[in-house]
mmCIF file of C-alpha atoms and ligand atoms in Angstrom:
data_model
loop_
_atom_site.group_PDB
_atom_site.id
_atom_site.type_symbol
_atom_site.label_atom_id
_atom_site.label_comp_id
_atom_site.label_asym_id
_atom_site.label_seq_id
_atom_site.Cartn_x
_atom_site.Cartn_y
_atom_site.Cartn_z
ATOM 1 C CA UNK Z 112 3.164 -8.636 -3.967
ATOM 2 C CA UNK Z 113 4.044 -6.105 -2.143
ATOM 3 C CA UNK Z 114 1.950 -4.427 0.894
ATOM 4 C CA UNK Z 115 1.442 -0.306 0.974
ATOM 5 C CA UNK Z 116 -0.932 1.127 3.791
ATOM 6 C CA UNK Z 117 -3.493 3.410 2.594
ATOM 7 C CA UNK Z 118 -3.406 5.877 6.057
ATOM 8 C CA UNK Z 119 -2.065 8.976 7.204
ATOM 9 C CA UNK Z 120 -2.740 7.467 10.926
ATOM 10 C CA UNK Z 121 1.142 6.911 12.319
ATOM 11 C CA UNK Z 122 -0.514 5.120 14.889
ATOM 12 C CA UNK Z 123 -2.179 2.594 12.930
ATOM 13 C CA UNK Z 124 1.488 2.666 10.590
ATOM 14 C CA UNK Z 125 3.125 2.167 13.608
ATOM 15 C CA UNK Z 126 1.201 -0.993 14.756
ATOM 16 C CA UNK Z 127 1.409 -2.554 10.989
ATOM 17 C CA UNK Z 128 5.059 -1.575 10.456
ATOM 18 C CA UNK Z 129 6.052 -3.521 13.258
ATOM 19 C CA UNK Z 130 4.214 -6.537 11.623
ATOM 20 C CA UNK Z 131 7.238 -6.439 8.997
ATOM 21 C CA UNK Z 132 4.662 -7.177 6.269
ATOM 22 C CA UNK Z 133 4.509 -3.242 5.323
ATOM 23 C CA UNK Z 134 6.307 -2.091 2.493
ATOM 24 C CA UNK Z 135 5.185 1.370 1.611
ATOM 25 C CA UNK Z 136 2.369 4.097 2.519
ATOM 26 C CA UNK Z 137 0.196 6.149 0.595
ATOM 27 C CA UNK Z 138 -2.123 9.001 1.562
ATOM 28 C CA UNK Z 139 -3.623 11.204 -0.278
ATOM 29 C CA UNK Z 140 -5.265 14.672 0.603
ATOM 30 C CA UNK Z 141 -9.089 13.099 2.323
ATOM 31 C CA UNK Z 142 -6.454 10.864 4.842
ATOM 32 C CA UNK Z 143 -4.874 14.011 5.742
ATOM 33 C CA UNK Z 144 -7.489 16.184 6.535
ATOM 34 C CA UNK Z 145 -8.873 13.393 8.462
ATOM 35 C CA UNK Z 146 -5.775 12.782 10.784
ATOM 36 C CA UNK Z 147 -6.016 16.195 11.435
ATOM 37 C CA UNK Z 148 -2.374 16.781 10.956
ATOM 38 C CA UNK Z 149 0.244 18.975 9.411
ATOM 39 C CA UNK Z 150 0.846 17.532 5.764
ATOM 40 C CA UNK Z 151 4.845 18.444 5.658
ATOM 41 C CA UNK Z 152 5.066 17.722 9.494
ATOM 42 C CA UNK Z 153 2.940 13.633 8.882
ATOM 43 C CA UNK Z 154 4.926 13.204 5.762
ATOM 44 C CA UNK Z 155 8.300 13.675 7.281
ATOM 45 C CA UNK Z 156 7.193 10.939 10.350
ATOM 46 C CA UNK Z 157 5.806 8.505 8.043
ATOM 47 C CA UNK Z 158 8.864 8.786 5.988
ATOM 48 C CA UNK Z 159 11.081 7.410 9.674
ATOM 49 C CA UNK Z 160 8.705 4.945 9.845
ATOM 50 C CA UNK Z 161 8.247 3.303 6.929
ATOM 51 C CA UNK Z 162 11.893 2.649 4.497
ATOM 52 C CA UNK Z 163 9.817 2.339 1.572
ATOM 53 C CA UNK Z 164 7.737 4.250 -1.025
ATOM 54 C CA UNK Z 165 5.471 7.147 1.412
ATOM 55 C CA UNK Z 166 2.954 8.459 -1.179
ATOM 56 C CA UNK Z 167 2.724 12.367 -0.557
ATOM 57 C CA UNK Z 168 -0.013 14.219 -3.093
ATOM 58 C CA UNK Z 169 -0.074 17.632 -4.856
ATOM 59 C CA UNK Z 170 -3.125 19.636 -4.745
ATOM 60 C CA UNK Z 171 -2.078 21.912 -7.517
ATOM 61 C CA UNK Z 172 -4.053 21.451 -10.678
ATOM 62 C CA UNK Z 173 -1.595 23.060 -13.192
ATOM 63 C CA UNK Z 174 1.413 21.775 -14.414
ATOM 64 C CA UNK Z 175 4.134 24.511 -13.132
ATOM 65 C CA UNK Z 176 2.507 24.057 -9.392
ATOM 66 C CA UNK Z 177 2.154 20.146 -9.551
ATOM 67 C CA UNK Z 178 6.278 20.093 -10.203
ATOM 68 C CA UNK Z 179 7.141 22.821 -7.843
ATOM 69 C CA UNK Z 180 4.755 21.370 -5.171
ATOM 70 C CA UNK Z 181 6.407 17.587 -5.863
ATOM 71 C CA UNK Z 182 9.899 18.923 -5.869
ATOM 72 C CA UNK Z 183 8.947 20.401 -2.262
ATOM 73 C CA UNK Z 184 7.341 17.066 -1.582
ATOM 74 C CA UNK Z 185 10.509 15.079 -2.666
ATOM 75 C CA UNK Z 186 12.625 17.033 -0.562
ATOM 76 C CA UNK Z 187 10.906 15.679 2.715
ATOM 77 C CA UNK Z 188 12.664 12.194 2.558
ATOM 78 C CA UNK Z 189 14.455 10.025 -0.125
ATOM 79 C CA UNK Z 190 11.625 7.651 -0.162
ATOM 80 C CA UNK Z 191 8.632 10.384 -0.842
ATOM 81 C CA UNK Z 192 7.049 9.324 -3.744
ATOM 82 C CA UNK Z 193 5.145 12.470 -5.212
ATOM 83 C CA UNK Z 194 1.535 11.521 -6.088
ATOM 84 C CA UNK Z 195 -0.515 13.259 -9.284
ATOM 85 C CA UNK Z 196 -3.383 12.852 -10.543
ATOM 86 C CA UNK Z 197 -4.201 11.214 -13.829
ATOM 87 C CA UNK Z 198 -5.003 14.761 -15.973
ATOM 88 C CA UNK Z 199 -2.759 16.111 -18.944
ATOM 89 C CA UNK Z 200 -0.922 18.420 -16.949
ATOM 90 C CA UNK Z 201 -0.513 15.737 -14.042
ATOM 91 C CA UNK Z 202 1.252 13.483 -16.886
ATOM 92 C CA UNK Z 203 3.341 16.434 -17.869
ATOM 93 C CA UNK Z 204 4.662 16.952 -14.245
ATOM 94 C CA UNK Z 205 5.078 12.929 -14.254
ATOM 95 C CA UNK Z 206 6.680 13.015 -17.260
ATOM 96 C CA UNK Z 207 9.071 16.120 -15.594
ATOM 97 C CA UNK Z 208 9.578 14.607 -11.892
ATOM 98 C CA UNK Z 209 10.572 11.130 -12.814
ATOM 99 C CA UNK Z 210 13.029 12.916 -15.172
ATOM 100 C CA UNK Z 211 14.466 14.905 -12.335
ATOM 101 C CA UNK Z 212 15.013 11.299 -10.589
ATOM 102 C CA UNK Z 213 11.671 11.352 -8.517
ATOM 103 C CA UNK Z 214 9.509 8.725 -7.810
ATOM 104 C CA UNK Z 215 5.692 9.197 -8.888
ATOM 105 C CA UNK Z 216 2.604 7.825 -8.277
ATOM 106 C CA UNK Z 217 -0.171 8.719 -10.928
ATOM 107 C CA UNK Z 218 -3.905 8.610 -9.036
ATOM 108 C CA UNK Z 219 -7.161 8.409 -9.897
ATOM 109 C CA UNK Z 220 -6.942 6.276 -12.701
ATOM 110 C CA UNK Z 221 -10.192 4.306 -13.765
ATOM 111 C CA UNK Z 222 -9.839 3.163 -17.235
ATOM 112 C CA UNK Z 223 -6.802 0.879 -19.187
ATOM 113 C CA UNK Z 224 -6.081 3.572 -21.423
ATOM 114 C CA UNK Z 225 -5.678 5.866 -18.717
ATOM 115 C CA UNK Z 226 -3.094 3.440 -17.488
ATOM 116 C CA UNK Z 227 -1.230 3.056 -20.954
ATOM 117 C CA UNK Z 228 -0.488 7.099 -20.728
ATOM 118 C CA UNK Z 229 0.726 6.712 -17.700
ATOM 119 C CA UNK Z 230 2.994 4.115 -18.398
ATOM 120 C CA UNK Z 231 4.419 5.828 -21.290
ATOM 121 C CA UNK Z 232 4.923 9.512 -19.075
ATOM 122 C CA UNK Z 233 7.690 7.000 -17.130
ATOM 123 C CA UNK Z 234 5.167 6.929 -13.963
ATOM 124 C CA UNK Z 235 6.847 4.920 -10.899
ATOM 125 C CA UNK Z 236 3.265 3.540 -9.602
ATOM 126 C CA UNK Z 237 -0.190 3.578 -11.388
ATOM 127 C CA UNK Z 238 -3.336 3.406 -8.943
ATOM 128 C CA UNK Z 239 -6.370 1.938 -10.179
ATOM 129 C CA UNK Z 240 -9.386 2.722 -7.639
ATOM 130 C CA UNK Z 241 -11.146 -1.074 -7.820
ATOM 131 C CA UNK Z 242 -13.589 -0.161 -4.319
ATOM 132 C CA UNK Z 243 -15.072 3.197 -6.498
ATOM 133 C CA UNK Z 244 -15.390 1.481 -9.720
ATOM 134 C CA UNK Z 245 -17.294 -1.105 -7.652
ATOM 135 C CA UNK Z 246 -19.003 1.532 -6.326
ATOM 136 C CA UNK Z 247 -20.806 2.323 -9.464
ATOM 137 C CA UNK Z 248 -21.489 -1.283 -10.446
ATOM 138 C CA UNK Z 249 -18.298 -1.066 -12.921
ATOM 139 C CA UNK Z 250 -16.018 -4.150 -12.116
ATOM 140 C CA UNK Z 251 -12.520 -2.461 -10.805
ATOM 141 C CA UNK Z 252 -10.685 -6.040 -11.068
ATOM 142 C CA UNK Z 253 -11.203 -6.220 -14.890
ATOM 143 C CA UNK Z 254 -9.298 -3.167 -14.560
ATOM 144 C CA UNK Z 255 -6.777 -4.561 -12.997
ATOM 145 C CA UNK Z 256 -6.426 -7.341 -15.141
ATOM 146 C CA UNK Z 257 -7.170 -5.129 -17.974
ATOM 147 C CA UNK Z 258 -3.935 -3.340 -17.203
ATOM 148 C CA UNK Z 259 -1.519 -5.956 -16.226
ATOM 149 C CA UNK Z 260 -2.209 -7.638 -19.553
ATOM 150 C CA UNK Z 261 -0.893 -4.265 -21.551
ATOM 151 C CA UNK Z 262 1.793 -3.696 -19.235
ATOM 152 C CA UNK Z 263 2.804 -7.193 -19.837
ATOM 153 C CA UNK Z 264 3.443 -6.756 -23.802
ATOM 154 C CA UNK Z 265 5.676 -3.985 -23.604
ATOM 155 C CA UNK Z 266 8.859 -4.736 -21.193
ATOM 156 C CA UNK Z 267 9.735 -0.961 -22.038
ATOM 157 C CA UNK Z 268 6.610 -0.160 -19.280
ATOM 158 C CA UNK Z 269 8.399 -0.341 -15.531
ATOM 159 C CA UNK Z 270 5.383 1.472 -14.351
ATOM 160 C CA UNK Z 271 3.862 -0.810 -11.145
ATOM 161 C CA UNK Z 272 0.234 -1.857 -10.455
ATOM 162 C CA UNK Z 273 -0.769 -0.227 -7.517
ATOM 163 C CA UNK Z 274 -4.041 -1.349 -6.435
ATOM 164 C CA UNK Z 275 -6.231 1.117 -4.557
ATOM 165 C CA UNK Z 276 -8.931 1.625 -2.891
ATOM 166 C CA UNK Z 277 -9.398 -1.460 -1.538
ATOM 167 C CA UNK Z 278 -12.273 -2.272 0.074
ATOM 168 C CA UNK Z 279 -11.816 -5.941 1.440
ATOM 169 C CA UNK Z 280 -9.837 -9.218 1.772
ATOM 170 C CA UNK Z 281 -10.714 -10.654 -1.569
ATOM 171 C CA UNK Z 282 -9.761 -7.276 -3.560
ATOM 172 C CA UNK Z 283 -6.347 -8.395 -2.228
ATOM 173 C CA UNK Z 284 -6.744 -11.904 -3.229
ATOM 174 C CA UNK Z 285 -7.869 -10.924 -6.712
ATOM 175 C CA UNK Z 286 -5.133 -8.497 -7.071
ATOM 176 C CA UNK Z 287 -2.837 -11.233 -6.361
ATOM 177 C CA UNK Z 288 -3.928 -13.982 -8.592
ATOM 178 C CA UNK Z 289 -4.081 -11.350 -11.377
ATOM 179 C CA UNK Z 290 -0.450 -10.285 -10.548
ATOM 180 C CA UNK Z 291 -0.630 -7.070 -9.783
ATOM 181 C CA UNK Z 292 2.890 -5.855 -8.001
ATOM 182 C CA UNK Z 293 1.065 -3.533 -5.050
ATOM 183 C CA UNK Z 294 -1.459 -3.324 -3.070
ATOM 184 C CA UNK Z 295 -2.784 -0.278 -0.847
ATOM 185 C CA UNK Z 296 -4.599 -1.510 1.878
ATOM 186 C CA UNK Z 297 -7.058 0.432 4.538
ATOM 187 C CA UNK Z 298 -5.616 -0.691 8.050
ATOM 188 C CA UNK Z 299 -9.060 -2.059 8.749
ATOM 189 C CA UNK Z 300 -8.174 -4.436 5.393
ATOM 190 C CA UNK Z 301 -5.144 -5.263 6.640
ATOM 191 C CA UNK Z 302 -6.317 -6.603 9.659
ATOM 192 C CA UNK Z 303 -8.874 -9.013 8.454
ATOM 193 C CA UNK Z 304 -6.797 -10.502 6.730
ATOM 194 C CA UNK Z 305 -4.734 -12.322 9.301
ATOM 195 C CA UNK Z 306 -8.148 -13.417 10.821
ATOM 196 C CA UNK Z 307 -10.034 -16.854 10.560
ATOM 197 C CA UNK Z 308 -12.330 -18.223 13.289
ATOM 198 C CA UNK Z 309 -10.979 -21.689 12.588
ATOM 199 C CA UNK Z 310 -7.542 -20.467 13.324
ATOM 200 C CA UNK Z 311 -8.845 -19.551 16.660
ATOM 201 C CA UNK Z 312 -10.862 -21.941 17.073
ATOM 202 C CA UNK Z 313 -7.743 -24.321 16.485
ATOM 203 C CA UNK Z 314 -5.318 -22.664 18.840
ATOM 204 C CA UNK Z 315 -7.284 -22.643 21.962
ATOM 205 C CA UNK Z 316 -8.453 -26.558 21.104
ATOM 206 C CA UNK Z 317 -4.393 -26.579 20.775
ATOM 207 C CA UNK Z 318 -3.645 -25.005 23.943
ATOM 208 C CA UNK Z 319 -6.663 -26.550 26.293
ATOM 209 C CA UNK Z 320 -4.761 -29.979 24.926
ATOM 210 C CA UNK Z 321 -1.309 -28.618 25.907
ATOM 211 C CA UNK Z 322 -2.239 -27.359 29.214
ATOM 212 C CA UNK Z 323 -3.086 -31.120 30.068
ATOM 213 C CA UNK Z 324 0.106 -32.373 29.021
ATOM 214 C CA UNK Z 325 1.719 -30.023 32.545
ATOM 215 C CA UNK Z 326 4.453 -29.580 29.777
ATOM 216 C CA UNK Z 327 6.470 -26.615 29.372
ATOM 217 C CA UNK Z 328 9.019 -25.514 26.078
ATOM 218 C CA UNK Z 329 11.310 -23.025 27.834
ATOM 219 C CA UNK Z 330 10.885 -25.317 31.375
ATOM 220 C CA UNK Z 331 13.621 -23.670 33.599
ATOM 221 C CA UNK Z 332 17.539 -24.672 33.831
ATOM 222 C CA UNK Z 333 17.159 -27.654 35.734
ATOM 223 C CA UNK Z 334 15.422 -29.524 33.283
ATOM 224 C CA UNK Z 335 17.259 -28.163 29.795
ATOM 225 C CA UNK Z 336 20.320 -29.557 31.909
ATOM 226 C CA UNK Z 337 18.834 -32.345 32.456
ATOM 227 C CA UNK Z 338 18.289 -33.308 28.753
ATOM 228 C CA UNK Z 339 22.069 -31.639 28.029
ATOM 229 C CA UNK Z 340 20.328 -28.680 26.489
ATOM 230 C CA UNK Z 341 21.572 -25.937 28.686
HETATM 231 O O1 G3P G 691 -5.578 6.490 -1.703
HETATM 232 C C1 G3P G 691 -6.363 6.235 -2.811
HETATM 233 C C2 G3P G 691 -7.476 5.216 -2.566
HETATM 234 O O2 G3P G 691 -6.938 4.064 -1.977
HETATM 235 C C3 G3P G 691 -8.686 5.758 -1.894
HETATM 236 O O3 G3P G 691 -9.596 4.757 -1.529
HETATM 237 O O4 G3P G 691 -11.563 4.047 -0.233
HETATM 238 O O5 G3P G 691 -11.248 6.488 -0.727
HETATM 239 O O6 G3P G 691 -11.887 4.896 -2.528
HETATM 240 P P1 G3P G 691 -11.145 5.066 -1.237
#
């Protein structure tokens, strides 16, 4: 499964890129107004961050400024994958940027046979929102499922599962046992997952025992040569 982080933050892509577990970005238009930042200019330094797929969205609505936006977006950095949203004309522009050789990520999509269009207008990434279908006491990971299932009869489909908007741990966990290939986590997500309290718990119980022992790994020179080990 592969990890995307759902931020337009560089400092909170820095901090997770350098946990090597980061394979792509997205953002879409609410994460840039709230970094505050340049959308060309946060683009291009996500793109130098991250080597993989950076998720940059068009805010035209019609098909002729969805393509000439993308092919502006594209241009940024080989890796820019230009992000539409699931209407009729944001299939068309799919359908045309994949066909000049970009990648695309079709948004916003909420239903399975929203996902089967996509699919079939040759999109690079589909993103199910799971956290706002939650939100309105639909159940986003039947979605998911839902649309793994389809994608899984027809080979022909290369279009990925992207999960978004995650809101938690266990949306990853789902997504996982259900097989879908990405997910797009929230820092915040991100982070609590690598916590447990009995991992913590068991490290300083680990170290206090250690400490006792006066023992050290890397114990100087004179005893590595000691053991030959130098
Ligand atoms: O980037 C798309 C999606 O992940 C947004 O999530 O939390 O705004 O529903 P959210």
């Amino acid at each position: 499964m592969k990890f995307f982080v759902d931020t337009a933050e560089l400092s909170d892509i820095r901090e997770l890129a350098a946990t090597g577990l980061v394979d792509g970005v997205t953002t879409n238009p609410s994460l840039v107004a709230k970094s505050g930042r340049d959308f060309i200019d946060v683009v291009k330094e996500i793109c130098e961050v991250v080597a993989g797929p950076v998720s940059a969205e068009v805010t035209a609505t019609d098909f002729h400024g969805m393509v000439r936006e993308g092919q502006k977006l594209a241009k940024i950095a080989p890796n820019v994958t230009v992000k539409v949203p699931l209407t009729v004309d944001g299939l068309k522009a799919c359908k045309a940027l994949t066909g000049e050789g970009a990648m695309v990520n079709v948004t916003l999509c909420f239903s399975p046979s929203q996902a089967i269009l996509a699919a079939k207008a040759g999109a690079t990434f589909v993103s199910p929102f799971v956290g706002r279908l939650d939100d309105v006491s639909g159940d986003g990971m039947s979605l998911i499922a839902e649309i793994c299932e389809i994608y899984a009869n027809y080979p022909d489909f290369r279009t990925e599962v992207l999960v978004a908007s995650i809101r938690h741990p266990l949306h990853v966990v789902e997504a996982a046992k259900i097989g879908a290939d990405v997910a797009t986590l929230p820092p915040k997500v991100l982070r609590q997952m690598f916590q447990h309290p009995l991992t913590d718990k068991g490290l300083a119980a680990f170290l206090a025992d250690w400490e006792k022992t006066g023992q050290r790994i890397l114990g100087g020179e004179a005893e590595d040569q000691k053991r030959g080990q130098a």
